[in-house]
């Protein structure tokens, strides 16, 4: 059985809502495969969503979810280090089975974009074999990324270098790119 747990964490983007899955087999005294999102010996919390206030399509706390901030201690620590400029990557277990096969391919490309770099939507489309009209589908898949910041969709910009859509809002995208040092263009 899987239980949905959540916590709220303050950040420069506003209050982040962290949502995770905790299975009965991965309780607080069991080390689960892939490590723990929360730390403190808990092995079963896998991050399912990280949302910002007012995010288009962001998670909303549901009846039956449990508020368990200690389940997200490690995620919160990594977020704090990222926002303080002491870390450039995240190493947290994420929930499996989210998104379509196409979305997962696009999200894998997002995870490969180096800190401080950007790529265009067209470059992402080419990497997943969806050129031409597929760029729009790539944009939609990026917009449905449930793990803002952790899976860096903010690093995808327009071919002309302009900031384009971000589910958390363009001001937050600009803030994240600024935090990462000006976001130089990466070549595919």
PDB file of C-alpha atoms in Angstrom:
ATOM      1  CA  UNK A   1       0.000   0.000   0.000  1.00  0.00           C
ATOM      2  CA  UNK A   2       1.220   3.485  -0.876  1.00  0.00           C
ATOM      3  CA  UNK A   3       0.573   6.564   1.240  1.00  0.00           C
ATOM      4  CA  UNK A   4       0.867  10.092  -0.112  1.00  0.00           C
ATOM      5  CA  UNK A   5       2.813  12.403   2.174  1.00  0.00           C
ATOM      6  CA  UNK A   6       3.642  16.079   1.823  1.00  0.00           C
ATOM      7  CA  UNK A   7       5.541  18.983   3.310  1.00  0.00           C
ATOM      8  CA  UNK A   8       5.988  22.673   2.671  1.00  0.00           C
ATOM      9  CA  UNK A   9       9.424  24.295   2.376  1.00  0.00           C
ATOM     10  CA  UNK A  10      10.258  27.996   2.136  1.00  0.00           C
ATOM     11  CA  UNK A  11      12.384  29.082  -0.827  1.00  0.00           C
ATOM     12  CA  UNK A  12      13.234  32.171  -2.910  1.00  0.00           C
ATOM     13  CA  UNK A  13      10.424  31.019  -5.248  1.00  0.00           C
ATOM     14  CA  UNK A  14       7.862  31.071  -2.442  1.00  0.00           C
ATOM     15  CA  UNK A  15       6.562  28.173  -0.403  1.00  0.00           C
ATOM     16  CA  UNK A  16       7.279  24.892  -2.200  1.00  0.00           C
ATOM     17  CA  UNK A  17       4.855  21.996  -1.887  1.00  0.00           C
ATOM     18  CA  UNK A  18       6.692  18.656  -1.807  1.00  0.00           C
ATOM     19  CA  UNK A  19       4.604  15.544  -2.400  1.00  0.00           C
ATOM     20  CA  UNK A  20       5.888  12.004  -2.105  1.00  0.00           C
ATOM     21  CA  UNK A  21       4.869   8.376  -2.024  1.00  0.00           C
ATOM     22  CA  UNK A  22       5.611   6.205   0.968  1.00  0.00           C
ATOM     23  CA  UNK A  23       4.961   2.488   0.715  1.00  0.00           C
ATOM     24  CA  UNK A  24       4.242   0.294   3.713  1.00  0.00           C
ATOM     25  CA  UNK A  25       7.253  -1.874   2.823  1.00  0.00           C
ATOM     26  CA  UNK A  26       9.486   1.192   2.964  1.00  0.00           C
ATOM     27  CA  UNK A  27       8.578   2.459   6.405  1.00  0.00           C
ATOM     28  CA  UNK A  28      10.822   4.485   8.684  1.00  0.00           C
ATOM     29  CA  UNK A  29      12.937   1.526   9.798  1.00  0.00           C
ATOM     30  CA  UNK A  30      13.501   0.035   6.348  1.00  0.00           C
ATOM     31  CA  UNK A  31      16.153   1.124   3.848  1.00  0.00           C
ATOM     32  CA  UNK A  32      14.424   1.204   0.476  1.00  0.00           C
ATOM     33  CA  UNK A  33      16.112   0.840  -2.885  1.00  0.00           C
ATOM     34  CA  UNK A  34      17.482   4.085  -4.211  1.00  0.00           C
ATOM     35  CA  UNK A  35      17.841   5.822  -0.865  1.00  0.00           C
ATOM     36  CA  UNK A  36      15.485   8.110   0.954  1.00  0.00           C
ATOM     37  CA  UNK A  37      13.984  11.444   0.065  1.00  0.00           C
ATOM     38  CA  UNK A  38      13.676  12.248   3.731  1.00  0.00           C
ATOM     39  CA  UNK A  39      16.801  10.974   5.406  1.00  0.00           C
ATOM     40  CA  UNK A  40      16.825   9.937   9.032  1.00  0.00           C
ATOM     41  CA  UNK A  41      16.786   6.261   8.074  1.00  0.00           C
ATOM     42  CA  UNK A  42      13.464   6.468   6.213  1.00  0.00           C
ATOM     43  CA  UNK A  43      13.821   4.552   3.009  1.00  0.00           C
ATOM     44  CA  UNK A  44      10.532   4.739   1.207  1.00  0.00           C
ATOM     45  CA  UNK A  45       9.617   8.307   0.341  1.00  0.00           C
ATOM     46  CA  UNK A  46       9.914   8.999  -3.358  1.00  0.00           C
ATOM     47  CA  UNK A  47       9.324  12.520  -4.613  1.00  0.00           C
ATOM     48  CA  UNK A  48       6.257  12.759  -6.808  1.00  0.00           C
ATOM     49  CA  UNK A  49       5.812  16.507  -7.157  1.00  0.00           C
ATOM     50  CA  UNK A  50       7.500  19.786  -6.323  1.00  0.00           C
ATOM     51  CA  UNK A  51       5.247  22.781  -6.970  1.00  0.00           C
ATOM     52  CA  UNK A  52       5.323  26.522  -6.418  1.00  0.00           C
ATOM     53  CA  UNK A  53       2.397  28.757  -5.416  1.00  0.00           C
ATOM     54  CA  UNK A  54       0.106  29.504  -8.338  1.00  0.00           C
ATOM     55  CA  UNK A  55       1.817  26.980 -10.592  1.00  0.00           C
ATOM     56  CA  UNK A  56      -0.136  25.970 -13.669  1.00  0.00           C
ATOM     57  CA  UNK A  57      -1.051  22.307 -13.071  1.00  0.00           C
ATOM     58  CA  UNK A  58       0.676  22.275  -9.679  1.00  0.00           C
ATOM     59  CA  UNK A  59      -0.202  19.794  -6.965  1.00  0.00           C
ATOM     60  CA  UNK A  60      -2.918  20.629  -4.440  1.00  0.00           C
ATOM     61  CA  UNK A  61      -3.101  18.897  -1.069  1.00  0.00           C
ATOM     62  CA  UNK A  62      -5.835  16.248  -1.113  1.00  0.00           C
ATOM     63  CA  UNK A  63      -7.906  14.641   1.636  1.00  0.00           C
ATOM     64  CA  UNK A  64      -6.094  11.592   2.975  1.00  0.00           C
ATOM     65  CA  UNK A  65      -2.597  12.958   2.384  1.00  0.00           C
ATOM     66  CA  UNK A  66      -0.414  13.033   5.482  1.00  0.00           C
ATOM     67  CA  UNK A  67       1.671  16.057   6.475  1.00  0.00           C
ATOM     68  CA  UNK A  68       5.074  14.523   7.257  1.00  0.00           C
ATOM     69  CA  UNK A  69       7.810  17.171   6.939  1.00  0.00           C
ATOM     70  CA  UNK A  70      10.472  14.842   8.348  1.00  0.00           C
ATOM     71  CA  UNK A  71       9.974  12.592   5.313  1.00  0.00           C
ATOM     72  CA  UNK A  72      11.475  15.365   3.166  1.00  0.00           C
ATOM     73  CA  UNK A  73      14.469  16.362   5.280  1.00  0.00           C
ATOM     74  CA  UNK A  74      17.006  15.380   2.622  1.00  0.00           C
ATOM     75  CA  UNK A  75      15.076  17.018  -0.231  1.00  0.00           C
ATOM     76  CA  UNK A  76      14.762  20.217   1.838  1.00  0.00           C
ATOM     77  CA  UNK A  77      18.502  20.128   2.602  1.00  0.00           C
ATOM     78  CA  UNK A  78      19.370  19.757  -1.089  1.00  0.00           C
ATOM     79  CA  UNK A  79      16.972  22.552  -2.083  1.00  0.00           C
ATOM     80  CA  UNK A  80      18.480  24.870   0.535  1.00  0.00           C
ATOM     81  CA  UNK A  81      22.001  24.097  -0.752  1.00  0.00           C
ATOM     82  CA  UNK A  82      20.900  24.720  -4.351  1.00  0.00           C
ATOM     83  CA  UNK A  83      19.298  28.075  -3.554  1.00  0.00           C
ATOM     84  CA  UNK A  84      22.359  29.087  -1.501  1.00  0.00           C
ATOM     85  CA  UNK A  85      24.619  28.328  -4.491  1.00  0.00           C
ATOM     86  CA  UNK A  86      26.390  25.429  -2.741  1.00  0.00           C
ATOM     87  CA  UNK A  87      24.978  22.651  -4.943  1.00  0.00           C
ATOM     88  CA  UNK A  88      24.403  22.258  -8.670  1.00  0.00           C
ATOM     89  CA  UNK A  89      22.457  19.006  -8.789  1.00  0.00           C
ATOM     90  CA  UNK A  90      19.868  16.927  -6.956  1.00  0.00           C
ATOM     91  CA  UNK A  91      20.081  13.308  -5.913  1.00  0.00           C
ATOM     92  CA  UNK A  92      16.647  12.308  -4.669  1.00  0.00           C
ATOM     93  CA  UNK A  93      14.553   9.237  -5.451  1.00  0.00           C
ATOM     94  CA  UNK A  94      11.498  10.039  -7.529  1.00  0.00           C
ATOM     95  CA  UNK A  95       8.210   8.202  -7.913  1.00  0.00           C
ATOM     96  CA  UNK A  96       8.082   5.829 -10.844  1.00  0.00           C
ATOM     97  CA  UNK A  97       5.422   5.565 -13.501  1.00  0.00           C
ATOM     98  CA  UNK A  98       4.605   9.268 -13.764  1.00  0.00           C
ATOM     99  CA  UNK A  99       3.846  10.694 -17.194  1.00  0.00           C
ATOM    100  CA  UNK A 100       3.587   9.074 -20.591  1.00  0.00           C
ATOM    101  CA  UNK A 101       6.500   7.316 -22.259  1.00  0.00           C
ATOM    102  CA  UNK A 102       7.064  10.424 -24.417  1.00  0.00           C
ATOM    103  CA  UNK A 103       7.000  12.740 -21.386  1.00  0.00           C
ATOM    104  CA  UNK A 104       9.531  10.536 -19.582  1.00  0.00           C
ATOM    105  CA  UNK A 105      11.872  10.734 -22.607  1.00  0.00           C
ATOM    106  CA  UNK A 106      11.598  14.527 -22.606  1.00  0.00           C
ATOM    107  CA  UNK A 107      12.109  14.685 -18.829  1.00  0.00           C
ATOM    108  CA  UNK A 108      15.242  12.536 -19.162  1.00  0.00           C
ATOM    109  CA  UNK A 109      16.674  15.154 -21.537  1.00  0.00           C
ATOM    110  CA  UNK A 110      15.870  17.884 -18.989  1.00  0.00           C
ATOM    111  CA  UNK A 111      17.842  15.980 -16.359  1.00  0.00           C
ATOM    112  CA  UNK A 112      20.884  15.949 -18.651  1.00  0.00           C
ATOM    113  CA  UNK A 113      21.057  19.736 -19.132  1.00  0.00           C
ATOM    114  CA  UNK A 114      24.063  20.965 -17.143  1.00  0.00           C
ATOM    115  CA  UNK A 115      23.696  23.535 -14.366  1.00  0.00           C
ATOM    116  CA  UNK A 116      24.194  27.063 -15.702  1.00  0.00           C
ATOM    117  CA  UNK A 117      23.384  26.061 -19.292  1.00  0.00           C
ATOM    118  CA  UNK A 118      20.323  26.273 -21.477  1.00  0.00           C
ATOM    119  CA  UNK A 119      19.024  24.507 -24.555  1.00  0.00           C
ATOM    120  CA  UNK A 120      16.174  25.354 -26.893  1.00  0.00           C
ATOM    121  CA  UNK A 121      12.878  23.540 -27.194  1.00  0.00           C
ATOM    122  CA  UNK A 122      13.960  22.511 -30.708  1.00  0.00           C
ATOM    123  CA  UNK A 123      17.167  20.975 -29.355  1.00  0.00           C
ATOM    124  CA  UNK A 124      15.178  18.941 -26.827  1.00  0.00           C
ATOM    125  CA  UNK A 125      12.800  17.868 -29.612  1.00  0.00           C
ATOM    126  CA  UNK A 126      15.731  16.711 -31.759  1.00  0.00           C
ATOM    127  CA  UNK A 127      17.126  14.667 -28.855  1.00  0.00           C
ATOM    128  CA  UNK A 128      13.834  12.783 -28.465  1.00  0.00           C
ATOM    129  CA  UNK A 129      13.276  12.406 -32.216  1.00  0.00           C
ATOM    130  CA  UNK A 130      10.360  14.836 -32.396  1.00  0.00           C
ATOM    131  CA  UNK A 131      11.535  17.586 -34.744  1.00  0.00           C
ATOM    132  CA  UNK A 132       9.287  19.957 -36.684  1.00  0.00           C
ATOM    133  CA  UNK A 133       5.753  19.935 -35.303  1.00  0.00           C
ATOM    134  CA  UNK A 134       7.040  17.813 -32.415  1.00  0.00           C
ATOM    135  CA  UNK A 135       8.498  20.922 -30.769  1.00  0.00           C
ATOM    136  CA  UNK A 136       4.999  21.843 -29.550  1.00  0.00           C
ATOM    137  CA  UNK A 137       4.559  18.374 -28.028  1.00  0.00           C
ATOM    138  CA  UNK A 138       7.942  18.764 -26.316  1.00  0.00           C
ATOM    139  CA  UNK A 139       6.819  22.106 -24.892  1.00  0.00           C
ATOM    140  CA  UNK A 140       3.665  20.467 -23.551  1.00  0.00           C
ATOM    141  CA  UNK A 141       5.671  17.614 -21.985  1.00  0.00           C
ATOM    142  CA  UNK A 142       8.045  20.111 -20.363  1.00  0.00           C
ATOM    143  CA  UNK A 143       5.063  22.061 -19.038  1.00  0.00           C
ATOM    144  CA  UNK A 144       3.774  18.895 -17.367  1.00  0.00           C
ATOM    145  CA  UNK A 145       7.038  18.238 -15.517  1.00  0.00           C
ATOM    146  CA  UNK A 146       5.886  17.601 -11.934  1.00  0.00           C
ATOM    147  CA  UNK A 147       9.317  18.234 -10.398  1.00  0.00           C
ATOM    148  CA  UNK A 148      10.114  21.916 -10.859  1.00  0.00           C
ATOM    149  CA  UNK A 149      13.677  22.873  -9.891  1.00  0.00           C
ATOM    150  CA  UNK A 150      14.734  19.238  -9.253  1.00  0.00           C
ATOM    151  CA  UNK A 151      14.119  18.334 -12.913  1.00  0.00           C
ATOM    152  CA  UNK A 152      15.381  21.580 -14.475  1.00  0.00           C
ATOM    153  CA  UNK A 153      12.781  22.530 -17.074  1.00  0.00           C
ATOM    154  CA  UNK A 154      13.728  26.174 -16.428  1.00  0.00           C
ATOM    155  CA  UNK A 155      16.875  25.553 -18.510  1.00  0.00           C
ATOM    156  CA  UNK A 156      14.850  25.275 -21.742  1.00  0.00           C
ATOM    157  CA  UNK A 157      14.426  28.538 -23.650  1.00  0.00           C
ATOM    158  CA  UNK A 158      13.306  29.726 -27.077  1.00  0.00           C
ATOM    159  CA  UNK A 159      15.557  29.273 -30.118  1.00  0.00           C
ATOM    160  CA  UNK A 160      16.060  33.055 -30.130  1.00  0.00           C
ATOM    161  CA  UNK A 161      17.301  32.984 -26.522  1.00  0.00           C
ATOM    162  CA  UNK A 162      14.063  34.412 -25.133  1.00  0.00           C
ATOM    163  CA  UNK A 163      12.419  33.004 -22.051  1.00  0.00           C
ATOM    164  CA  UNK A 164       9.349  31.036 -23.014  1.00  0.00           C
ATOM    165  CA  UNK A 165       6.680  29.384 -20.849  1.00  0.00           C
ATOM    166  CA  UNK A 166       7.324  28.071 -17.368  1.00  0.00           C
ATOM    167  CA  UNK A 167       4.600  26.480 -15.270  1.00  0.00           C
ATOM    168  CA  UNK A 168       5.873  28.395 -12.230  1.00  0.00           C
ATOM    169  CA  UNK A 169       5.862  31.738 -14.060  1.00  0.00           C
ATOM    170  CA  UNK A 170       8.506  33.523 -16.127  1.00  0.00           C
ATOM    171  CA  UNK A 171       9.741  35.592 -13.164  1.00  0.00           C
ATOM    172  CA  UNK A 172      10.650  32.378 -11.332  1.00  0.00           C
ATOM    173  CA  UNK A 173      12.319  30.996 -14.468  1.00  0.00           C
ATOM    174  CA  UNK A 174      14.380  34.169 -14.718  1.00  0.00           C
ATOM    175  CA  UNK A 175      15.293  33.931 -11.020  1.00  0.00           C
ATOM    176  CA  UNK A 176      16.449  30.303 -11.383  1.00  0.00           C
ATOM    177  CA  UNK A 177      18.507  31.019 -14.498  1.00  0.00           C
ATOM    178  CA  UNK A 178      20.074  34.033 -12.746  1.00  0.00           C
ATOM    179  CA  UNK A 179      20.886  31.905  -9.719  1.00  0.00           C
ATOM    180  CA  UNK A 180      22.685  29.469 -12.011  1.00  0.00           C
ATOM    181  CA  UNK A 181      24.909  32.189 -13.405  1.00  0.00           C
ATOM    182  CA  UNK A 182      23.355  33.707 -16.455  1.00  0.00           C
ATOM    183  CA  UNK A 183      22.500  30.532 -18.339  1.00  0.00           C
ATOM    184  CA  UNK A 184      24.937  30.246 -21.199  1.00  0.00           C
ATOM    185  CA  UNK A 185      23.705  28.448 -24.303  1.00  0.00           C
ATOM    186  CA  UNK A 186      24.688  24.804 -24.635  1.00  0.00           C
ATOM    187  CA  UNK A 187      25.237  23.189 -27.978  1.00  0.00           C
ATOM    188  CA  UNK A 188      23.286  19.961 -28.593  1.00  0.00           C
TER     189      UNK A 188
END
